[in-house]
Coordinates of C-alpha atoms and ligand atoms in Angstrom, one line a residue:
C946 CA 46.9 196.3 148.6
G947 CA 47.3 192.6 148.1
I948 CA 47.8 190.8 144.7
F949 CA 47.7 187.3 143.7
G950 CA 48.2 185.4 140.4
I951 CA 48.1 181.8 139.3
Y952 CA 49.0 179.8 136.2
S953 CA 47.8 176.2 136.4
R954 CA 46.1 173.7 134.2
Q955 CA 45.5 171.4 137.2
N956 CA 43.7 173.8 139.5
N957 CA 40.5 175.7 139.6
V958 CA 42.4 179.0 139.3
A959 CA 39.5 181.3 140.2
L960 CA 38.9 179.4 143.4
S961 CA 42.6 179.4 144.3
T962 CA 42.6 183.2 143.7
Y963 CA 39.6 183.6 145.8
W964 CA 41.3 181.8 148.7
G965 CA 44.5 183.6 148.1
L966 CA 42.8 187.0 148.3
Y967 CA 41.1 185.8 151.5
A968 CA 44.6 185.3 153.0
L969 CA 45.6 188.7 151.8
Q970 CA 42.5 190.5 153.1
H971 CA 44.5 192.3 155.8
R972 CA 46.3 194.2 152.9
G973 CA 43.0 195.9 151.8
Q974 CA 39.4 195.8 152.6
E975 CA 37.8 198.4 150.3
S976 CA 37.3 196.3 147.2
A977 CA 38.2 192.9 145.7
G978 CA 38.4 191.5 142.2
I979 CA 39.3 188.4 140.2
A980 CA 40.1 188.2 136.5
V981 CA 40.4 184.8 134.7
T982 CA 41.2 183.7 131.2
D983 CA 40.7 180.4 129.5
G984 CA 43.0 181.4 126.6
C985 CA 40.3 182.9 124.5
H986 CA 38.2 185.1 126.8
M987 CA 38.9 187.1 129.9
D988 CA 36.3 187.3 132.7
L989 CA 36.3 189.9 135.4
Q990 CA 34.3 190.1 138.6
R991 CA 35.0 192.8 141.1
G992 CA 33.2 194.9 143.6
M993 CA 33.3 197.0 146.8
G994 CA 33.9 195.4 150.2
L995 CA 35.6 192.3 151.6
V996 CA 36.4 189.3 149.5
G997 CA 33.5 187.4 151.1
E998 CA 31.1 190.2 150.3
V999 CA 32.2 190.7 146.7
F1000 CA 32.0 187.0 145.9
R1001 CA 29.0 186.3 148.2
Q1002 CA 27.3 184.5 145.3
G1003 CA 30.5 182.5 144.6
I1004 CA 32.6 182.9 141.5
P1005 CA 30.3 181.9 138.7
G1006 CA 31.5 182.0 135.1
L1007 CA 35.1 182.5 136.0
K1008 CA 36.9 179.4 134.5
G1009 CA 40.3 179.1 132.9
H1010 CA 44.0 178.4 133.5
I1011 CA 45.2 181.8 134.5
A1012 CA 43.8 184.2 137.1
I1013 CA 44.9 187.3 138.9
G1014 CA 43.2 189.0 141.9
H1015 CA 43.5 192.2 144.0
V1016 CA 42.3 193.5 147.3
R1017 CA 42.4 197.2 147.6
Y1018 CA 43.6 199.7 150.2
S1019 CA 43.4 203.2 148.6
T1020 CA 46.3 205.6 148.7
T1021 CA 45.6 207.2 145.3
G1022 CA 42.2 207.6 143.8
S1023 CA 38.9 207.4 145.9
S1024 CA 37.4 204.3 147.2
L1025 CA 35.0 203.8 144.4
L1026 CA 33.7 200.9 142.2
M1027 CA 35.5 202.3 139.1
N1028 CA 38.8 202.3 140.9
T1029 CA 38.6 198.6 141.8
Q1030 CA 41.1 196.1 140.3
P1031 CA 42.2 194.1 138.3
L1032 CA 42.0 196.5 135.5
T1033 CA 41.3 194.8 132.2
V1034 CA 41.6 196.3 128.7
T1035 CA 41.4 195.2 125.1
Y1036 CA 44.0 196.6 122.8
S1037 CA 45.3 195.8 119.4
G1038 CA 47.4 192.9 120.8
G1039 CA 44.6 191.3 122.7
N1040 CA 43.4 191.5 126.3
I1041 CA 45.4 192.4 129.2
S1042 CA 44.6 192.5 132.9
L1043 CA 46.7 194.0 135.7
A1044 CA 46.7 194.3 139.5
H1045 CA 49.0 196.6 141.3
N1046 CA 50.2 197.0 144.9
G1047 CA 52.1 200.2 145.6
N1048 CA 52.1 203.8 144.6
L1049 CA 53.7 205.4 141.6
T1050 CA 55.5 208.7 142.2
N1051 CA 55.3 210.0 138.6
A1052 CA 51.8 208.9 137.7
R1053 CA 50.5 212.5 137.4
E1054 CA 53.1 213.5 134.8
L1055 CA 52.7 210.2 132.8
R1056 CA 48.9 210.5 132.9
A1057 CA 49.1 214.1 131.5
E1058 CA 51.5 212.9 128.8
L1059 CA 49.3 209.9 127.8
E1060 CA 46.2 212.1 127.7
K1061 CA 47.9 214.4 125.3
K1062 CA 48.6 211.4 123.1
G1063 CA 44.9 210.5 123.1
S1064 CA 44.6 208.0 126.0
V1065 CA 41.3 208.2 127.8
F1066 CA 41.3 207.2 131.5
Q1067 CA 38.4 205.4 133.1
T1068 CA 39.6 205.6 136.7
S1069 CA 41.5 208.0 139.0
I1070 CA 44.1 205.4 140.1
D1071 CA 47.8 205.4 139.2
S1072 CA 47.7 201.8 138.1
E1073 CA 45.8 202.7 134.9
V1074 CA 48.9 204.6 133.7
I1075 CA 50.7 201.3 133.6
V1076 CA 47.9 199.7 131.6
N1077 CA 48.0 202.5 129.1
L1078 CA 51.7 202.4 128.8
L1079 CA 51.4 198.6 128.1
A1080 CA 48.6 199.0 125.5
R1081 CA 50.5 201.8 123.7
S1082 CA 53.9 200.1 123.6
G1083 CA 55.2 199.6 120.1
K1084 CA 57.4 196.6 121.2
K1085 CA 56.6 193.2 119.7
T1086 CA 56.6 190.8 122.7
L1087 CA 54.6 191.1 125.9
E1088 CA 57.8 190.8 127.8
D1089 CA 59.3 193.8 125.9
K1090 CA 56.2 195.8 126.4
V1091 CA 56.3 195.3 130.1
V1092 CA 60.0 196.1 130.3
E1093 CA 59.5 199.3 128.3
S1094 CA 56.5 200.4 130.4
L1095 CA 58.2 199.7 133.7
S1096 CA 61.2 201.7 132.6
R1097 CA 58.9 204.8 132.6
I1098 CA 57.4 204.4 136.1
H1099 CA 58.8 205.4 139.4
G1100 CA 57.9 204.6 142.9
A1101 CA 56.6 201.4 144.5
Y1102 CA 55.0 198.6 142.5
C1103 CA 54.4 195.0 142.6
L1104 CA 52.4 193.8 139.7
V1105 CA 50.6 190.7 138.4
I1106 CA 49.7 191.0 134.7
M1107 CA 47.7 188.5 132.7
T1108 CA 47.2 187.9 129.0
E1109 CA 45.5 184.9 127.4
D1110 CA 48.7 182.8 127.6
K1111 CA 51.0 184.3 130.2
L1112 CA 51.1 185.4 133.8
I1113 CA 53.7 188.0 134.7
G1114 CA 54.9 189.2 138.1
A1115 CA 57.1 192.2 138.6
R1116 CA 58.7 194.1 141.6
D1117 CA 60.0 197.6 141.4
P1118 CA 63.8 198.2 141.5
H1119 CA 63.8 199.2 145.2
G1120 CA 61.6 196.3 146.2
F1121 CA 59.4 198.5 148.4
R1122 CA 56.6 195.9 148.6
P1123 CA 56.9 192.1 148.9
L1124 CA 56.2 189.6 146.2
C1125 CA 56.9 185.9 146.1
V1126 CA 56.5 182.9 143.9
G1127 CA 55.2 179.4 144.8
R1128 CA 54.6 176.1 143.0
L1129 CA 51.3 174.4 143.0
N1130 CA 50.6 171.1 141.2
G1131 CA 53.0 171.8 138.4
G1132 CA 51.7 175.4 138.1
W1133 CA 52.9 178.8 139.4
V1134 CA 51.5 181.1 142.0
I1135 CA 52.6 184.7 142.6
A1136 CA 51.5 186.5 145.7
S1137 CA 52.1 189.6 147.9
E1138 CA 52.9 187.4 150.9
S1139 CA 53.8 183.8 151.6
C1140 CA 50.8 183.4 153.8
A1141 CA 48.6 183.3 150.6
L1142 CA 50.8 180.5 149.2
D1143 CA 50.3 178.5 152.3
T1144 CA 46.6 179.0 152.2
V1145 CA 46.2 177.6 148.7
G1146 CA 48.6 174.8 149.4
A1147 CA 51.5 176.1 147.2
E1148 CA 55.1 175.5 148.1
F1149 CA 57.2 178.7 148.6
V1150 CA 59.8 178.8 145.9
R1151 CA 61.4 182.3 146.4
D1152 CA 60.8 186.0 146.7
V1153 CA 60.7 187.9 143.4
A1154 CA 63.9 190.1 143.5
P1155 CA 63.7 193.9 143.3
G1156 CA 63.8 194.9 139.6
E1157 CA 62.9 191.3 138.5
M1158 CA 60.1 190.2 136.2
V1159 CA 58.9 186.6 136.2
V1160 CA 56.9 185.1 133.4
A1161 CA 54.8 181.9 133.8
D1162 CA 53.5 180.1 130.7
D1163 CA 53.2 176.5 129.4
T1164 CA 57.0 176.3 129.1
G1165 CA 57.7 177.1 132.8
L1166 CA 58.8 180.1 134.8
H1167 CA 61.2 182.5 133.2
S1168 CA 63.1 185.3 135.0
Y1169 CA 64.3 188.6 133.7
Q1170 CA 66.3 191.0 135.8
I1171 CA 65.0 194.2 134.2
S1172 CA 66.8 196.7 136.3
A1173 CA 69.5 196.5 138.9
G1174 CA 71.7 198.7 141.0
D1175 CA 68.9 200.7 142.7
K1176 CA 69.1 200.9 146.4
R1177 CA 67.1 198.1 148.0
A1178 CA 64.3 199.6 150.1
L1179 CA 61.8 197.1 151.4
C1180 CA 59.2 199.0 153.5
V1181 CA 59.9 198.5 157.2
F1182 CA 56.1 198.9 157.9
E1183 CA 55.6 195.5 156.3
Y1184 CA 57.2 194.0 159.4
I1185 CA 55.8 196.5 161.9
Y1186 CA 52.2 196.5 160.9
F1187 CA 51.1 195.6 157.3
A1188 CA 52.1 192.0 156.6
R1189 CA 50.6 189.0 158.3
P1190 CA 52.8 187.5 161.1
D1191 CA 52.9 184.0 159.5
S1192 CA 54.5 185.5 156.3
V1193 CA 58.1 185.4 155.6
I1194 CA 59.3 188.4 153.5
D1195 CA 62.8 188.5 151.9
G1196 CA 64.0 185.8 154.3
Q1197 CA 62.7 187.5 157.5
S1198 CA 59.8 186.0 159.5
V1199 CA 57.3 188.8 160.2
Y1200 CA 56.4 187.1 163.5
Q1201 CA 60.0 186.9 164.7
A1202 CA 60.6 190.5 163.8
R1203 CA 57.5 191.6 165.8
L1204 CA 58.5 189.4 168.8
A1205 CA 61.9 190.9 168.8
M1206 CA 60.5 194.5 168.6
G1207 CA 58.5 193.7 171.8
R1208 CA 61.5 192.3 173.6
Q1209 CA 63.5 195.4 172.6
L1210 CA 60.7 197.7 173.8
A1211 CA 60.8 196.0 177.2
K1212 CA 64.5 196.4 177.5
E1213 CA 64.6 200.0 176.3
S1214 CA 61.5 201.3 178.2
G1215 CA 62.1 199.4 181.4
Y1216 CA 58.4 199.9 182.2
Q1217 CA 56.9 197.9 185.1
A1218 CA 53.2 197.2 185.5
D1219 CA 50.8 194.5 186.7
I1220 CA 49.9 193.3 183.2
V1221 CA 51.0 193.7 179.6
I1222 CA 48.2 194.0 177.0
S1223 CA 48.1 194.6 173.3
V1224 CA 46.1 196.5 170.8
P1225 CA 44.9 193.5 168.8
D1226 CA 45.8 192.2 166.4
S1227 CA 48.9 193.8 165.0
G1228 CA 50.3 194.8 168.5
T1229 CA 49.9 191.3 170.0
T1230 CA 53.1 189.7 168.9
A1231 CA 55.2 192.6 170.2
A1232 CA 53.3 192.5 173.5
L1233 CA 54.2 188.9 173.9
G1234 CA 57.9 189.7 173.3
F1235 CA 57.5 192.5 175.9
S1236 CA 56.1 190.0 178.4
H1237 CA 58.8 187.4 177.8
V1238 CA 61.6 189.9 178.6
S1239 CA 60.0 191.9 181.4
G1240 CA 58.3 189.0 183.2
I1241 CA 55.1 190.9 183.3
P1242 CA 52.2 188.6 182.5
F1243 CA 50.4 189.1 179.2
Y1244 CA 46.6 189.3 179.2
E1245 CA 44.0 190.1 176.6
G1246 CA 42.8 193.4 177.9
L1247 CA 41.2 194.6 174.7
M1248 CA 38.9 192.5 172.7
K1249 CA 38.4 193.0 169.0
N1250 CA 35.4 192.6 166.9
R1251 CA 37.0 190.7 164.0
Y1252 CA 34.2 191.2 161.5
I1253 CA 35.0 194.8 160.5
G1254 CA 37.8 196.4 158.6
R1255 CA 41.1 197.6 160.2
T1256 CA 40.7 201.3 161.3
F1257 CA 44.0 202.6 160.0
I1258 CA 43.3 201.4 156.4
Q1259 CA 39.9 202.9 156.0
P1260 CA 40.0 206.0 153.7
E1261 CA 38.0 208.6 155.6
Q1262 CA 38.7 210.0 159.0
K1263 CA 35.0 209.7 159.7
N1264 CA 35.1 206.0 159.2
R1265 CA 38.1 205.7 161.4
D1266 CA 36.4 207.4 164.4
L1267 CA 33.4 205.2 164.2
G1268 CA 35.6 202.2 163.5
V1269 CA 37.5 202.4 166.9
R1270 CA 34.3 202.3 169.0
I1271 CA 32.7 199.4 167.2
K1272 CA 35.9 197.5 166.8
L1273 CA 37.5 197.4 170.3
N1274 CA 36.3 197.0 173.8
A1275 CA 38.2 196.8 177.1
V1276 CA 37.9 193.6 179.2
E1277 CA 37.0 195.1 182.6
S1278 CA 37.7 191.8 184.5
V1279 CA 41.3 192.0 183.2
V1280 CA 42.2 195.7 183.5
K1281 CA 40.2 196.8 186.5
G1282 CA 42.5 197.9 189.4
K1283 CA 45.6 197.1 187.4
S1284 CA 48.5 199.1 186.1
V1285 CA 48.8 198.4 182.4
V1286 CA 51.5 198.4 179.8
M1287 CA 49.7 198.7 176.5
V1288 CA 51.7 197.8 173.3
D1289 CA 50.6 199.0 169.9
D1290 CA 52.5 198.9 166.6
S1291 CA 52.4 202.6 165.7
I1292 CA 50.8 206.0 166.3
V1293 CA 49.8 207.7 163.1
R1294 CA 47.3 210.4 164.0
G1295 CA 46.9 209.8 167.7
T1296 CA 43.1 209.8 167.8
T1297 CA 42.8 206.0 168.0
S1298 CA 45.4 205.7 170.8
G1299 CA 43.6 208.4 172.8
K1300 CA 40.3 206.6 172.5
I1301 CA 41.8 203.3 173.6
V1302 CA 43.6 204.8 176.6
R1303 CA 40.3 206.4 177.7
M1304 CA 38.5 203.1 177.2
L1305 CA 41.0 201.3 179.5
K1306 CA 40.7 203.9 182.2
D1307 CA 36.9 203.9 182.0
A1308 CA 37.2 200.1 182.6
G1309 CA 39.2 200.7 185.8
A1310 CA 42.9 200.6 184.7
T1311 CA 44.8 202.5 187.4
S1312 CA 47.5 203.6 184.9
V1313 CA 48.2 203.1 181.2
Q1314 CA 51.8 203.2 180.0
M1315 CA 51.9 203.0 176.2
C1316 CA 54.7 201.3 174.3
V1317 CA 54.9 201.7 170.6
S1318 CA 56.9 199.1 168.6
S1319 CA 58.0 201.7 166.0
P1320 CA 59.7 205.1 166.2
P1321 CA 57.6 208.3 165.8
I1322 CA 56.2 208.6 162.2
G1323 CA 57.4 212.1 161.4
F1324 CA 57.4 212.0 157.6
P1325 CA 54.8 210.9 155.0
C1326 CA 54.9 207.8 152.8
F1327 CA 54.7 208.1 149.0
Y1328 CA 55.0 204.4 148.4
G1329 CA 51.7 202.9 149.2
I1330 CA 51.0 203.4 152.9
D1331 CA 48.3 205.8 153.8
T1332 CA 50.4 208.4 155.7
S1333 CA 50.9 210.8 152.8
V1334 CA 49.7 214.0 154.4
R1335 CA 52.3 215.3 156.9
K1336 CA 50.0 217.5 158.8
E1337 CA 47.9 214.5 159.8
L1338 CA 50.9 212.8 161.4
I1339 CA 51.0 213.6 165.1
A1340 CA 54.7 213.1 165.5
A1341 CA 55.4 215.6 162.6
T1342 CA 54.3 218.5 164.8
K1343 CA 54.3 217.2 168.4
K1344 CA 57.1 216.0 170.7
T1345 CA 56.7 212.7 172.6
E1346 CA 55.6 214.4 175.8
E1347 CA 53.0 216.4 173.9
I1348 CA 51.7 213.2 172.3
R1349 CA 51.5 211.5 175.7
Q1350 CA 49.4 214.4 176.9
F1351 CA 47.2 214.3 173.8
I1352 CA 46.5 210.6 174.1
G1353 CA 46.1 210.8 177.9
A1354 CA 48.6 208.0 178.7
D1355 CA 50.6 208.0 182.0
A1356 CA 53.8 207.3 180.0
L1357 CA 54.7 206.8 176.4
Y1358 CA 57.7 205.1 174.9
Y1359 CA 58.6 204.7 171.2
L1360 CA 61.0 201.9 170.1
S1361 CA 64.3 203.4 168.9
L1362 CA 65.4 203.3 165.3
E1363 CA 68.4 201.2 166.4
G1364 CA 66.1 198.9 168.3
L1365 CA 64.0 198.5 165.2
H1366 CA 67.1 197.7 163.1
K1367 CA 68.1 195.1 165.6
S1368 CA 64.7 193.5 165.6
I1369 CA 64.7 192.8 161.9
A1370 CA 67.8 190.8 162.2
N1371 CA 67.9 189.1 158.8
I1372 CA 67.8 192.3 156.7
P1373 CA 70.6 194.9 156.7
P1374 CA 69.1 198.3 157.7
D1375 CA 70.6 200.0 154.6
T1376 CA 68.5 197.7 152.3
M1377 CA 65.2 198.8 153.8
C1378 CA 63.1 202.0 153.7
Y1379 CA 62.8 203.8 157.0
A1380 CA 61.9 207.1 155.4
C1381 CA 58.8 207.8 157.5
F1382 CA 61.0 207.8 160.6
N1383 CA 64.2 209.4 159.2
S1384 CA 63.1 211.1 156.0
E1385 CA 65.7 209.3 153.9
Y1386 CA 63.6 208.6 150.9
P1387 CA 65.1 206.1 148.5
D1388 CA 63.4 207.6 145.5
Q1389 CA 62.4 211.1 144.4
T1390 CA 59.3 212.3 146.3
P1391 CA 56.5 214.1 144.6
C1392 CA 55.6 216.1 147.6
G1393 CA 56.2 219.6 146.4
G1394 CA 57.6 220.5 149.8
D1395 CA 54.8 218.8 151.8
C1396 CA 57.0 216.1 153.3
G1397 CA 59.2 218.5 155.3
T1398 CA 62.5 217.4 153.9
N1399 CA 63.0 219.8 151.0
K1400 CA 63.7 216.8 148.7
Ligands
LIG1176 FE1 57.4 202.2 154.3 FE2 57.6 204.5 155.5 FE3 59.2 203.9 153.5 FE4 56.5 204.4 153.2 S1 58.1 205.8 153.8 S2 57.8 202.7 152.2 S3 55.7 203.5 155.1 S4 59.1 202.9 155.5

C-alpha cells in the first residue's frame, strides 16, 4: 500500500494528497481514499480502483488543513469497498482517521480480544485493529494513545493518523516499510516514498526512523522515539520491485540499487546474446545495468500497456492470468531472429514468466535466457507483500533447473544473495529483511508451520 499525509494551512491539502497518491499508485491499485479535516469536520471519499478512477469527478467537498490518503494492495482482507482506507471513526475523544501500509502479525489475536470487550468490526482488514485500540485507549493525549496502541501490535506498519488538529506518522520498530517526511510551504508532508514528496513539490527532510512517531501540528513537527533496539529490517523487495526507481529510501537510491543488481547479474551469469531486454517496467533498470557491463545492447523487446494494473499485485490468480496477455506484447521487429537475455525482477509463481518466454519465442526469438535480479523466493512474506502462501511460490518446491523447464527458457540465472547485498551498497545487509530468500524472519511469524521454517 501507499500512504500520504499533509498538514498545511497554505495548501489545498486534498489536492496535494490526490497528487501524492498518484505518485504512489504503483504501491496499490485496488482502491484509493482521501480523508480531510478542517478542524471541525472530517470528510472522507474513497472507492475501488485507481486514484484517477476513484476521484474521476474531482475531490469536491474535501477542504481543510490536514489530509491523509491511501492506495491499497491487499494482503489481508478481500479487495472490497468496505476494506478501503483511510478508516475513519468517531469515538469519545472526537474523530480519528488512519491509513496503514504493512501487515500486522498478531491482528487475529488482538481482534478476538477486542471483540470480547465489545468492539464491533466493520471490515476484514488488520488496520481496523489499530483504530479500535486507539479508540479504546484510556490514555489522555493522542500521542499517548498512539504509543499505547502501537505497543500492542506486531509486524509491519507505517501509519498516517489524523485528528482534527494533528497529523501523526509512525513506522514500526523494524522499519519494514519506508516512510519519509518533507516540508511544503511551512507545512509538513509524510509519505511512503520520496517520489510523492517530489510530485507535490515538497522538500525531502528525512526518513522516519524505525520505532519513531512524528507529530505535526500548528507548533511544528515533534519526534518521539517510541521503541528502539529491535533489529532493523527494511524489506529488500522495496529495492527489487516495489518502490519507484526515483525514490530514495533510508539513504539508498532505488534506481542505483536496481542498476547495480543488473551489473552484478551480468558479471555472475556471464550470459551472452544478441540483445538484452527487460520485462517492463520494474526489470528495466536492472536490464540497463546488465547491458552496461556485458556490452550487449539494450532494446525494448516487450511493450507494456501502461493503463492497467501491475499483474503481481492483483488479488486473484484469475486476474493475473488475464493481466499478462493484455498487459505485455513482444516487439517482433526487435526480437525476431535474435538470441535474447531477458531481465526480470523476480519469479513468484512462474506462470507470468512462462507466458512471456512463450510470447518472445512466438515472435521469433531464437533463444531466451532469463536473468532474475533477485534470488529464488522460497519463503512467504508476512509483512505486506503478497507472497504469503508458500505452496504458490515456485522456488519453494522446485529447483532452478525445474523452474527453467517450467517457464520454457533456454537458461535461467538468479542473482546471488551476496550479489544482492552488494547492490544495495548504502545499507548493511544485517539491517534489512531478506526472509523470503533465507527464512531469517526478524519477527515472530504467524504461519502455524506454513512458512516451512518451523518458526
Ligand atoms: Fe520483504 Fe521478503 Fe521480508 Fe517480506 S519476507 S518483508 S517481502 S524481504
